[in-house]
Amino acid sequence: MLKTPFDFLSQSLESTQFQPKSQPSEPSDRSVIVKLTNVKKVYDNGVIGLNGINFELTKGDFLFIIGRSGSGKSTLLKLLYGAEQATCGDVVVNGIKINNLKGNALAMLRRQIGVVFQDYKLIPRRTVAENVGFVLMAQGLPKREIDRRLLPALKTVDLLDKADCFPEELSGGEQQRTSIARAIVNMPTLLLADEPTGNLDRENAWQVIKIFKKLNAAGVTILVTTHDEQMVKAANHAVAQLKNGYFCPLKTI
């Protein structure tokens, strides 16, 4: 688990093509963080989001999932943090089957998961520090503990000097880094990012990826969906491709 303060170690990783697992994995000393078995998601209007996929992430993985709009990328992430439920198949996160998880049980699991959205989802009338600390306040943590976690989270995304600013006073890149700080302040084991660079220019997008790399080096498992193939190639991590709800062979990028 990510600890406070965040101690980041440099790490050289080679880009590899990710192979979704169609058979049960061999015993391993690496912890399985995410496992989907024959998962299908069909929406009420008949649209198929995912079509019987098998998928596994182990502790410390950093995976990009590429695909066009409607390929199933966002559906996959929503299943992992409980915003959607699978039509059939098993979804397991941190050893917990979450298919029908609700209420307090789902809330407790979400404390182990950080989520970064393309549109930031910041509260306009709260400062950077208040936005980042809001989830901790909602959990009932005392102010001393909130303050203790805020400092390393803001330092990680290089926003200590913006702690008292409101979202409208920030650039797009700063707003996204604020959302990343909010996602990691609870010290998650798994970070999910849905098109996190979609609204950013190249420089700010790369800043976001560098933050993800540091978090991964500290032990956080990272799953990023994107359609930005140039950025994926530059990031030099494993890549999988979704198309029409299926994992398919990865084209050259």
C-alpha positions as protocol buffer text, in pm:
chain_id: "A"
residue {
  index: 1
  type: MET
  ca { x: 0 y: 0 z: 0 }
}
residue {
  index: 2
  type: LEU
  ca { x: 114 y: 350 z: -71 }
}
residue {
  index: 3
  type: LYS
  ca { x: 242 y: 510 z: 247 }
}
residue {
  index: 4
  type: THR
  ca { x: 281 y: 868 z: 363 }
}
residue {
  index: 5
  type: PRO
  ca { x: 506 y: 1035 z: 276 }
}
residue {
  index: 6
  type: PHE
  ca { x: 532 y: 907 z: -81 }
}
residue {
  index: 7
  type: ASP
  ca { x: 881 y: 769 z: -138 }
}
residue {
  index: 8
  type: PHE
  ca { x: 929 y: 741 z: -512 }
}
residue {
  index: 9
  type: LEU
  ca { x: 1201 y: 529 z: -661 }
}
residue {
  index: 10
  type: SER
  ca { x: 1325 y: 559 z: -1017 }
}
residue {
  index: 11
  type: GLN
  ca { x: 1230 y: 260 z: -1228 }
}
residue {
  index: 12
  type: SER
  ca { x: 1299 y: 164 z: -1589 }
}
residue {
  index: 13
  type: LEU
  ca { x: 1012 y: -26 z: -1751 }
}
residue {
  index: 14
  type: GLU
  ca { x: 998 y: -173 z: -2098 }
}
residue {
  index: 15
  type: SER
  ca { x: 684 y: -146 z: -2308 }
}
residue {
  index: 16
  type: THR
  ca { x: 512 y: -480 z: -2364 }
}
residue {
  index: 17
  type: GLN
  ca { x: 195 y: -595 z: -2530 }
}
residue {
  index: 18
  type: PHE
  ca { x: -54 y: -700 z: -2265 }
}
residue {
  index: 19
  type: GLN
  ca { x: -208 y: -1044 z: -2308 }
}
residue {
  index: 20
  type: PRO
  ca { x: -553 y: -1080 z: -2142 }
}
residue {
  index: 21
  type: LYS
  ca { x: -570 y: -1411 z: -1960 }
}
residue {
  index: 22
  type: SER
  ca { x: -818 y: -1659 z: -2102 }
}
residue {
  index: 23
  type: GLN
  ca { x: -717 y: -1935 z: -1860 }
}
residue {
  index: 24
  type: PRO
  ca { x: -666 y: -1925 z: -1481 }
}
residue {
  index: 25
  type: SER
  ca { x: -323 y: -1783 z: -1408 }
}
residue {
  index: 26
  type: GLU
  ca { x: -47 y: -1997 z: -1265 }
}
residue {
  index: 27
  type: PRO
  ca { x: 22 y: -1957 z: -892 }
}
residue {
  index: 28
  type: SER
  ca { x: 232 y: -1647 z: -834 }
}
residue {
  index: 29
  type: ASP
  ca { x: 380 y: -1459 z: -544 }
}
residue {
  index: 30
  type: ARG
  ca { x: 238 y: -1137 z: -693 }
}
residue {
  index: 31
  type: SER
  ca { x: -97 y: -1032 z: -554 }
}
residue {
  index: 32
  type: VAL
  ca { x: -387 y: -1023 z: -797 }
}
residue {
  index: 33
  type: ILE
  ca { x: -549 y: -679 z: -769 }
}
residue {
  index: 34
  type: VAL
  ca { x: -813 y: -710 z: -1044 }
}
residue {
  index: 35
  type: LYS
  ca { x: -967 y: -1020 z: -1197 }
}
residue {
  index: 36
  type: LEU
  ca { x: -1258 y: -1038 z: -1442 }
}
residue {
  index: 37
  type: THR
  ca { x: -1390 y: -1379 z: -1546 }
}
residue {
  index: 38
  type: ASN
  ca { x: -1624 y: -1412 z: -1845 }
}
residue {
  index: 39
  type: VAL
  ca { x: -1761 y: -1063 z: -1779 }
}
residue {
  index: 40
  type: LYS
  ca { x: -2037 y: -932 z: -2000 }
}
residue {
  index: 41
  type: LYS
  ca { x: -2213 y: -596 z: -1967 }
}
residue {
  index: 42
  type: VAL
  ca { x: -2532 y: -530 z: -2160 }
}
residue {
  index: 43
  type: TYR
  ca { x: -2708 y: -197 z: -2103 }
}
residue {
  index: 44
  type: ASP
  ca { x: -3085 y: -159 z: -2079 }
}
residue {
  index: 45
  type: ASN
  ca { x: -3102 y: -30 z: -2437 }
}
residue {
  index: 46
  type: GLY
  ca { x: -2934 y: -346 z: -2564 }
}
residue {
  index: 47
  type: VAL
  ca { x: -2591 y: -193 z: -2624 }
}
residue {
  index: 48
  type: ILE
  ca { x: -2310 y: -434 z: -2533 }
}
residue {
  index: 49
  type: GLY
  ca { x: -2039 y: -265 z: -2329 }
}
residue {
  index: 50
  type: LEU
  ca { x: -1821 y: -571 z: -2269 }
}
residue {
  index: 51
  type: ASN
  ca { x: -1865 y: -910 z: -2431 }
}
residue {
  index: 52
  type: GLY
  ca { x: -1738 y: -1196 z: -2214 }
}
residue {
  index: 53
  type: ILE
  ca { x: -1388 y: -1071 z: -2131 }
}
residue {
  index: 54
  type: ASN
  ca { x: -1123 y: -1226 z: -1908 }
}
residue {
  index: 55
  type: PHE
  ca { x: -878 y: -983 z: -1756 }
}
residue {
  index: 56
  type: GLU
  ca { x: -625 y: -972 z: -1475 }
}
residue {
  index: 57
  type: LEU
  ca { x: -395 y: -716 z: -1314 }
}
residue {
  index: 58
  type: THR
  ca { x: -137 y: -795 z: -1051 }
}
residue {
  index: 59
  type: LYS
  ca { x: 17 y: -567 z: -794 }
}
residue {
  index: 60
  type: GLY
  ca { x: 250 y: -310 z: -947 }
}
residue {
  index: 61
  type: ASP
  ca { x: 118 y: -337 z: -1303 }
}
residue {
  index: 62
  type: PHE
  ca { x: 89 y: -25 z: -1520 }
}
residue {
  index: 63
  type: LEU
  ca { x: -145 y: -86 z: -1811 }
}
residue {
  index: 64
  type: PHE
  ca { x: -287 y: 136 z: -2084 }
}
residue {
  index: 65
  type: ILE
  ca { x: -609 y: 30 z: -2253 }
}
residue {
  index: 66
  type: ILE
  ca { x: -664 y: 190 z: -2591 }
}
residue {
  index: 67
  type: GLY
  ca { x: -970 y: 190 z: -2811 }
}
residue {
  index: 68
  type: ARG
  ca { x: -1214 y: 416 z: -2988 }
}
residue {
  index: 69
  type: SER
  ca { x: -1514 y: 575 z: -2820 }
}
residue {
  index: 70
  type: GLY
  ca { x: -1769 y: 303 z: -2748 }
}
residue {
  index: 71
  type: SER
  ca { x: -1513 y: 22 z: -2739 }
}
residue {
  index: 72
  type: GLY
  ca { x: -1582 y: -58 z: -2372 }
}
residue {
  index: 73
  type: LYS
  ca { x: -1299 y: 128 z: -2197 }
}
residue {
  index: 74
  type: SER
  ca { x: -1516 y: 338 z: -1964 }
}
residue {
  index: 75
  type: THR
  ca { x: -1750 y: 45 z: -1902 }
}
residue {
  index: 76
  type: LEU
  ca { x: -1455 y: -160 z: -1778 }
}
residue {
  index: 77
  type: LEU
  ca { x: -1348 y: 109 z: -1531 }
}
residue {
  index: 78
  type: LYS
  ca { x: -1703 y: 162 z: -1406 }
}
residue {
  index: 79
  type: LEU
  ca { x: -1732 y: -208 z: -1329 }
}
residue {
  index: 80
  type: LEU
  ca { x: -1409 y: -189 z: -1128 }
}
residue {
  index: 81
  type: TYR
  ca { x: -1521 y: 94 z: -900 }
}
residue {
  index: 82
  type: GLY
  ca { x: -1881 y: -18 z: -875 }
}
residue {
  index: 83
  type: ALA
  ca { x: -2055 y: 250 z: -1081 }
}
residue {
  index: 84
  type: GLU
  ca { x: -2196 y: -26 z: -1303 }
}
residue {
  index: 85
  type: GLN
  ca { x: -2269 y: -394 z: -1240 }
}
residue {
  index: 86
  type: ALA
  ca { x: -2181 y: -678 z: -1474 }
}
residue {
  index: 87
  type: THR
  ca { x: -2470 y: -854 z: -1650 }
}
residue {
  index: 88
  type: CYS
  ca { x: -2287 y: -1182 z: -1596 }
}
residue {
  index: 89
  type: GLY
  ca { x: -1944 y: -1303 z: -1496 }
}
residue {
  index: 90
  type: ASP
  ca { x: -1732 y: -1221 z: -1191 }
}
residue {
  index: 91
  type: VAL
  ca { x: -1558 y: -893 z: -1109 }
}
residue {
  index: 92
  type: VAL
  ca { x: -1304 y: -917 z: -826 }
}
residue {
  index: 93
  type: VAL
  ca { x: -1105 y: -621 z: -691 }
}
residue {
  index: 94
  type: ASN
  ca { x: -854 y: -660 z: -408 }
}
residue {
  index: 95
  type: GLY
  ca { x: -991 y: -1007 z: -341 }
}
residue {
  index: 96
  type: ILE
  ca { x: -1353 y: -888 z: -310 }
}
residue {
  index: 97
  type: LYS
  ca { x: -1624 y: -994 z: -552 }
}
residue {
  index: 98
  type: ILE
  ca { x: -1805 y: -668 z: -627 }
}
residue {
  index: 99
  type: ASN
  ca { x: -2081 y: -778 z: -867 }
}
residue {
  index: 100
  type: ASN
  ca { x: -2361 y: -696 z: -624 }
}
residue {
  index: 101
  type: LEU
  ca { x: -2171 y: -490 z: -370 }
}
residue {
  index: 102
  type: LYS
  ca { x: -2370 y: -195 z: -236 }
}
residue {
  index: 103
  type: GLY
  ca { x: -2390 y: 53 z: 49 }
}
residue {
  index: 104
  type: ASN
  ca { x: -2120 y: 52 z: 314 }
}
residue {
  index: 105
  type: ALA
  ca { x: -1944 y: -251 z: 168 }
}
residue {
  index: 106
  type: LEU
  ca { x: -1899 y: -74 z: -167 }
}
residue {
  index: 107
  type: ALA
  ca { x: -1795 y: 250 z: 7 }
}
residue {
  index: 108
  type: MET
  ca { x: -1525 y: 64 z: 201 }
}
residue {
  index: 109
  type: LEU
  ca { x: -1388 y: -95 z: -116 }
}
residue {
  index: 110
  type: ARG
  ca { x: -1379 y: 241 z: -293 }
}
residue {
  index: 111
  type: ARG
  ca { x: -1143 y: 369 z: -24 }
}
residue {
  index: 112
  type: GLN
  ca { x: -885 y: 135 z: -176 }
}
residue {
  index: 113
  type: ILE
  ca { x: -939 y: 270 z: -529 }
}
residue {
  index: 114
  type: GLY
  ca { x: -847 y: 610 z: -670 }
}
residue {
  index: 115
  type: VAL
  ca { x: -1036 y: 735 z: -975 }
}
residue {
  index: 116
  type: VAL
  ca { x: -925 y: 1014 z: -1211 }
}
residue {
  index: 117
  type: PHE
  ca { x: -1179 y: 1152 z: -1460 }
}
residue {
  index: 118
  type: GLN
  ca { x: -1129 y: 1336 z: -1787 }
}
residue {
  index: 119
  type: ASP
  ca { x: -1349 y: 1627 z: -1676 }
}
residue {
  index: 120
  type: TYR
  ca { x: -1184 y: 1662 z: -1331 }
}
residue {
  index: 121
  type: LYS
  ca { x: -1512 y: 1672 z: -1131 }
}
residue {
  index: 122
  type: LEU
  ca { x: -1388 y: 1939 z: -889 }
}
residue {
  index: 123
  type: ILE
  ca { x: -1621 y: 2130 z: -656 }
}
residue {
  index: 124
  type: PRO
  ca { x: -1619 y: 2492 z: -784 }
}
residue {
  index: 125
  type: ARG
  ca { x: -1660 y: 2668 z: -449 }
}
residue {
  index: 126
  type: ARG
  ca { x: -1391 y: 2472 z: -267 }
}
residue {
  index: 127
  type: THR
  ca { x: -1017 y: 2534 z: -277 }
}
residue {
  index: 128
  type: VAL
  ca { x: -764 y: 2284 z: -404 }
}
residue {
  index: 129
  type: ALA
  ca { x: -692 y: 2168 z: -49 }
}
residue {
  index: 130
  type: GLU
  ca { x: -1064 y: 2138 z: 28 }
}
residue {
  index: 131
  type: ASN
  ca { x: -1131 y: 1943 z: -292 }
}
residue {
  index: 132
  type: VAL
  ca { x: -849 y: 1701 z: -217 }
}
residue {
  index: 133
  type: GLY
  ca { x: -946 y: 1660 z: 147 }
}
residue {
  index: 134
  type: PHE
  ca { x: -1320 y: 1636 z: 88 }
}
residue {
  index: 135
  type: VAL
  ca { x: -1327 y: 1258 z: 59 }
}
residue {
  index: 136
  type: LEU
  ca { x: -1139 y: 1225 z: 388 }
}
residue {
  index: 137
  type: MET
  ca { x: -1373 y: 1467 z: 559 }
}
residue {
  index: 138
  type: ALA
  ca { x: -1670 y: 1266 z: 429 }
}
residue {
  index: 139
  type: GLN
  ca { x: -1518 y: 958 z: 591 }
}
residue {
  index: 140
  type: GLY
  ca { x: -1512 y: 1138 z: 925 }
}
residue {
  index: 141
  type: LEU
  ca { x: -1135 y: 1159 z: 963 }
}
residue {
  index: 142
  type: PRO
  ca { x: -1011 y: 1419 z: 1213 }
}
residue {
  index: 143
  type: LYS
  ca { x: -860 y: 1741 z: 1080 }
}
residue {
  index: 144
  type: ARG
  ca { x: -512 y: 1644 z: 1199 }
}
residue {
  index: 145
  type: GLU
  ca { x: -520 y: 1325 z: 991 }
}
residue {
  index: 146
  type: ILE
  ca { x: -661 y: 1509 z: 688 }
}
residue {
  index: 147
  type: ASP
  ca { x: -385 y: 1768 z: 709 }
}
residue {
  index: 148
  type: ARG
  ca { x: -124 y: 1492 z: 745 }
}
residue {
  index: 149
  type: ARG
  ca { x: -235 y: 1329 z: 421 }
}
residue {
  index: 150
  type: LEU
  ca { x: -289 y: 1650 z: 227 }
}
residue {
  index: 151
  type: LEU
  ca { x: 74 y: 1763 z: 227 }
}
residue {
  index: 152
  type: PRO
  ca { x: 226 y: 1460 z: 50 }
}
residue {
  index: 153
  type: ALA
  ca { x: -66 y: 1438 z: -194 }
}
residue {
  index: 154
  type: LEU
  ca { x: -29 y: 1800 z: -302 }
}
residue {
  index: 155
  type: LYS
  ca { x: 350 y: 1768 z: -311 }
}
residue {
  index: 156
  type: THR
  ca { x: 324 y: 1464 z: -538 }
}
residue {
  index: 157
  type: VAL
  ca { x: 133 y: 1665 z: -800 }
}
residue {
  index: 158
  type: ASP
  ca { x: 337 y: 1984 z: -746 }
}
residue {
  index: 159
  type: LEU
  ca { x: 47 y: 2195 z: -620 }
}
residue {
  index: 160
  type: LEU
  ca { x: 156 y: 2299 z: -272 }
}
residue {
  index: 161
  type: ASP
  ca { x: 159 y: 2662 z: -384 }
}
residue {
  index: 162
  type: LYS
  ca { x: -197 y: 2632 z: -520 }
}
residue {
  index: 163
  type: ALA
  ca { x: -357 y: 2484 z: -208 }
}
residue {
  index: 164
  type: ASP
  ca { x: -574 y: 2791 z: -141 }
}
residue {
  index: 165
  type: CYS
  ca { x: -677 y: 2851 z: -502 }
}
residue {
  index: 166
  type: PHE
  ca { x: -1021 y: 2775 z: -643 }
}
residue {
  index: 167
  type: PRO
  ca { x: -1067 y: 2560 z: -956 }
}
residue {
  index: 168
  type: GLU
  ca { x: -1147 y: 2862 z: -1175 }
}
residue {
  index: 169
  type: GLU
  ca { x: -806 y: 3004 z: -1089 }
}
residue {
  index: 170
  type: LEU
  ca { x: -626 y: 2696 z: -1220 }
}
residue {
  index: 171
  type: SER
  ca { x: -519 y: 2588 z: -1566 }
}
residue {
  index: 172
  type: GLY
  ca { x: -659 y: 2267 z: -1712 }
}
residue {
  index: 173
  type: GLY
  ca { x: -341 y: 2081 z: -1622 }
}
residue {
  index: 174
  type: GLU
  ca { x: -355 y: 2207 z: -1264 }
}
residue {
  index: 175
  type: GLN
  ca { x: -717 y: 2105 z: -1233 }
}
residue {
  index: 176
  type: GLN
  ca { x: -634 y: 1753 z: -1349 }
}
residue {
  index: 177
  type: ARG
  ca { x: -343 y: 1733 z: -1108 }
}
residue {
  index: 178
  type: THR
  ca { x: -582 y: 1839 z: -832 }
}
residue {
  index: 179
  type: SER
  ca { x: -810 y: 1550 z: -926 }
}
residue {
  index: 180
  type: ILE
  ca { x: -511 y: 1314 z: -912 }
}
residue {
  index: 181
  type: ALA
  ca { x: -423 y: 1441 z: -564 }
}
residue {
  index: 182
  type: ARG
  ca { x: -782 y: 1376 z: -458 }
}
residue {
  index: 183
  type: ALA
  ca { x: -759 y: 1023 z: -601 }
}
residue {
  index: 184
  type: ILE
  ca { x: -439 y: 936 z: -412 }
}
residue {
  index: 185
  type: VAL
  ca { x: -498 y: 1113 z: -79 }
}
residue {
  index: 186
  type: ASN
  ca { x: -667 y: 798 z: 53 }
}
residue {
  index: 187
  type: MET
  ca { x: -348 y: 602 z: -29 }
}
residue {
  index: 188
  type: PRO
  ca { x: -512 y: 357 z: -274 }
}
residue {
  index: 189
  type: THR
  ca { x: -364 y: 30 z: -398 }
}
residue {
  index: 190
  type: LEU
  ca { x: -533 y: 74 z: -737 }
}
residue {
  index: 191
  type: LEU
  ca { x: -560 y: 389 z: -949 }
}
residue {
  index: 192
  type: LEU
  ca { x: -806 y: 405 z: -1239 }
}
residue {
  index: 193
  type: ALA
  ca { x: -783 y: 690 z: -1489 }
}
residue {
  index: 194
  type: ASP
  ca { x: -1046 y: 740 z: -1761 }
}
residue {
  index: 195
  type: GLU
  ca { x: -904 y: 946 z: -2050 }
}
residue {
  index: 196
  type: PRO
  ca { x: -708 y: 1160 z: -1799 }
}
residue {
  index: 197
  type: THR
  ca { x: -522 y: 1357 z: -2067 }
}
residue {
  index: 198
  type: GLY
  ca { x: -812 y: 1402 z: -2308 }
}
residue {
  index: 199
  type: ASN
  ca { x: -858 y: 1773 z: -2232 }
}
residue {
  index: 200
  type: LEU
  ca { x: -489 y: 1860 z: -2197 }
}
residue {
  index: 201
  type: ASP
  ca { x: -216 y: 1983 z: -2427 }
}
residue {
  index: 202
  type: ARG
  ca { x: 90 y: 1765 z: -2484 }
}
residue {
  index: 203
  type: GLU
  ca { x: 302 y: 1922 z: -2209 }
}
residue {
  index: 204
  type: ASN
  ca { x: 34 y: 1893 z: -1940 }
}
residue {
  index: 205
  type: ALA
  ca { x: -58 y: 1543 z: -2056 }
}
residue {
  index: 206
  type: TRP
  ca { x: 301 y: 1432 z: -2008 }
}
residue {
  index: 207
  type: GLN
  ca { x: 308 y: 1583 z: -1658 }
}
residue {
  index: 208
  type: VAL
  ca { x: 10 y: 1363 z: -1571 }
}
residue {
  index: 209
  type: ILE
  ca { x: 184 y: 1053 z: -1707 }
}
residue {
  index: 210
  type: LYS
  ca { x: 500 y: 1131 z: -1510 }
}
residue {
  index: 211
  type: ILE
  ca { x: 292 y: 1150 z: -1191 }
}
residue {
  index: 212
  type: PHE
  ca { x: 139 y: 811 z: -1271 }
}
residue {
  index: 213
  type: LYS
  ca { x: 488 y: 670 z: -1327 }
}
residue {
  index: 214
  type: LYS
  ca { x: 600 y: 793 z: -984 }
}
residue {
  index: 215
  type: LEU
  ca { x: 294 y: 643 z: -818 }
}
residue {
  index: 216
  type: ASN
  ca { x: 354 y: 313 z: -994 }
}
residue {
  index: 217
  type: ALA
  ca { x: 716 y: 311 z: -880 }
}
residue {
  index: 218
  type: ALA
  ca { x: 582 y: 349 z: -525 }
}
residue {
  index: 219
  type: GLY
  ca { x: 373 y: 35 z: -566 }
}
residue {
  index: 220
  type: VAL
  ca { x: 37 y: 161 z: -690 }
}
residue {
  index: 221
  type: THR
  ca { x: -127 y: -47 z: -964 }
}
residue {
  index: 222
  type: ILE
  ca { x: -225 y: 182 z: -1253 }
}
residue {
  index: 223
  type: LEU
  ca { x: -492 y: 131 z: -1520 }
}
residue {
  index: 224
  type: VAL
  ca { x: -534 y: 411 z: -1776 }
}
residue {
  index: 225
  type: THR
  ca { x: -784 y: 421 z: -2064 }
}
residue {
  index: 226
  type: THR
  ca { x: -703 y: 649 z: -2354 }
}
residue {
  index: 227
  type: HIS
  ca { x: -727 y: 699 z: -2729 }
}
residue {
  index: 228
  type: ASP
  ca { x: -399 y: 897 z: -2736 }
}
residue {
  index: 229
  type: GLU
  ca { x: -167 y: 646 z: -2902 }
}
residue {
  index: 230
  type: GLN
  ca { x: 126 y: 889 z: -2925 }
}
residue {
  index: 231
  type: MET
  ca { x: 123 y: 939 z: -2551 }
}
residue {
  index: 232
  type: VAL
  ca { x: 96 y: 564 z: -2490 }
}
residue {
  index: 233
  type: LYS
  ca { x: 398 y: 499 z: -2708 }
}
residue {
  index: 234
  type: ALA
  ca { x: 602 y: 765 z: -2528 }
}
residue {
  index: 235
  type: ALA
  ca { x: 503 y: 634 z: -2184 }
}
residue {
  index: 236
  type: ASN
  ca { x: 657 y: 293 z: -2259 }
}
residue {
  index: 237
  type: HIS
  ca { x: 428 y: 65 z: -2057 }
}
residue {
  index: 238
  type: ALA
  ca { x: 213 y: -240 z: -2134 }
}
residue {
  index: 239
  type: VAL
  ca { x: -82 y: -182 z: -2367 }
}
residue {
  index: 240
  type: ALA
  ca { x: -409 y: -366 z: -2437 }
}
residue {
  index: 241
  type: GLN
  ca { x: -674 y: -286 z: -2696 }
}
residue {
  index: 242
  type: LEU
  ca { x: -1053 y: -302 z: -2661 }
}
residue {
  index: 243
  type: LYS
  ca { x: -1277 y: -313 z: -2967 }
}
residue {
  index: 244
  type: ASN
  ca { x: -1653 y: -362 z: -2961 }
}
residue {
  index: 245
  type: GLY
  ca { x: -1638 y: -499 z: -2607 }
}
residue {
  index: 246
  type: TYR
  ca { x: -1360 y: -749 z: -2676 }
}
residue {
  index: 247
  type: PHE
  ca { x: -988 y: -752 z: -2616 }
}
residue {
  index: 248
  type: CYS
  ca { x: -825 y: -790 z: -2955 }
}
residue {
  index: 249
  type: PRO
  ca { x: -472 y: -819 z: -3094 }
}
residue {
  index: 250
  type: LEU
  ca { x: -281 y: -496 z: -3053 }
}
residue {
  index: 251
  type: LYS
  ca { x: -201 y: -310 z: -3369 }
}
residue {
  index: 252
  type: THR
  ca { x: 139 y: -148 z: -3403 }
}
residue {
  index: 253
  type: ILE
  ca { x: 147 y: 198 z: -3242 }
}
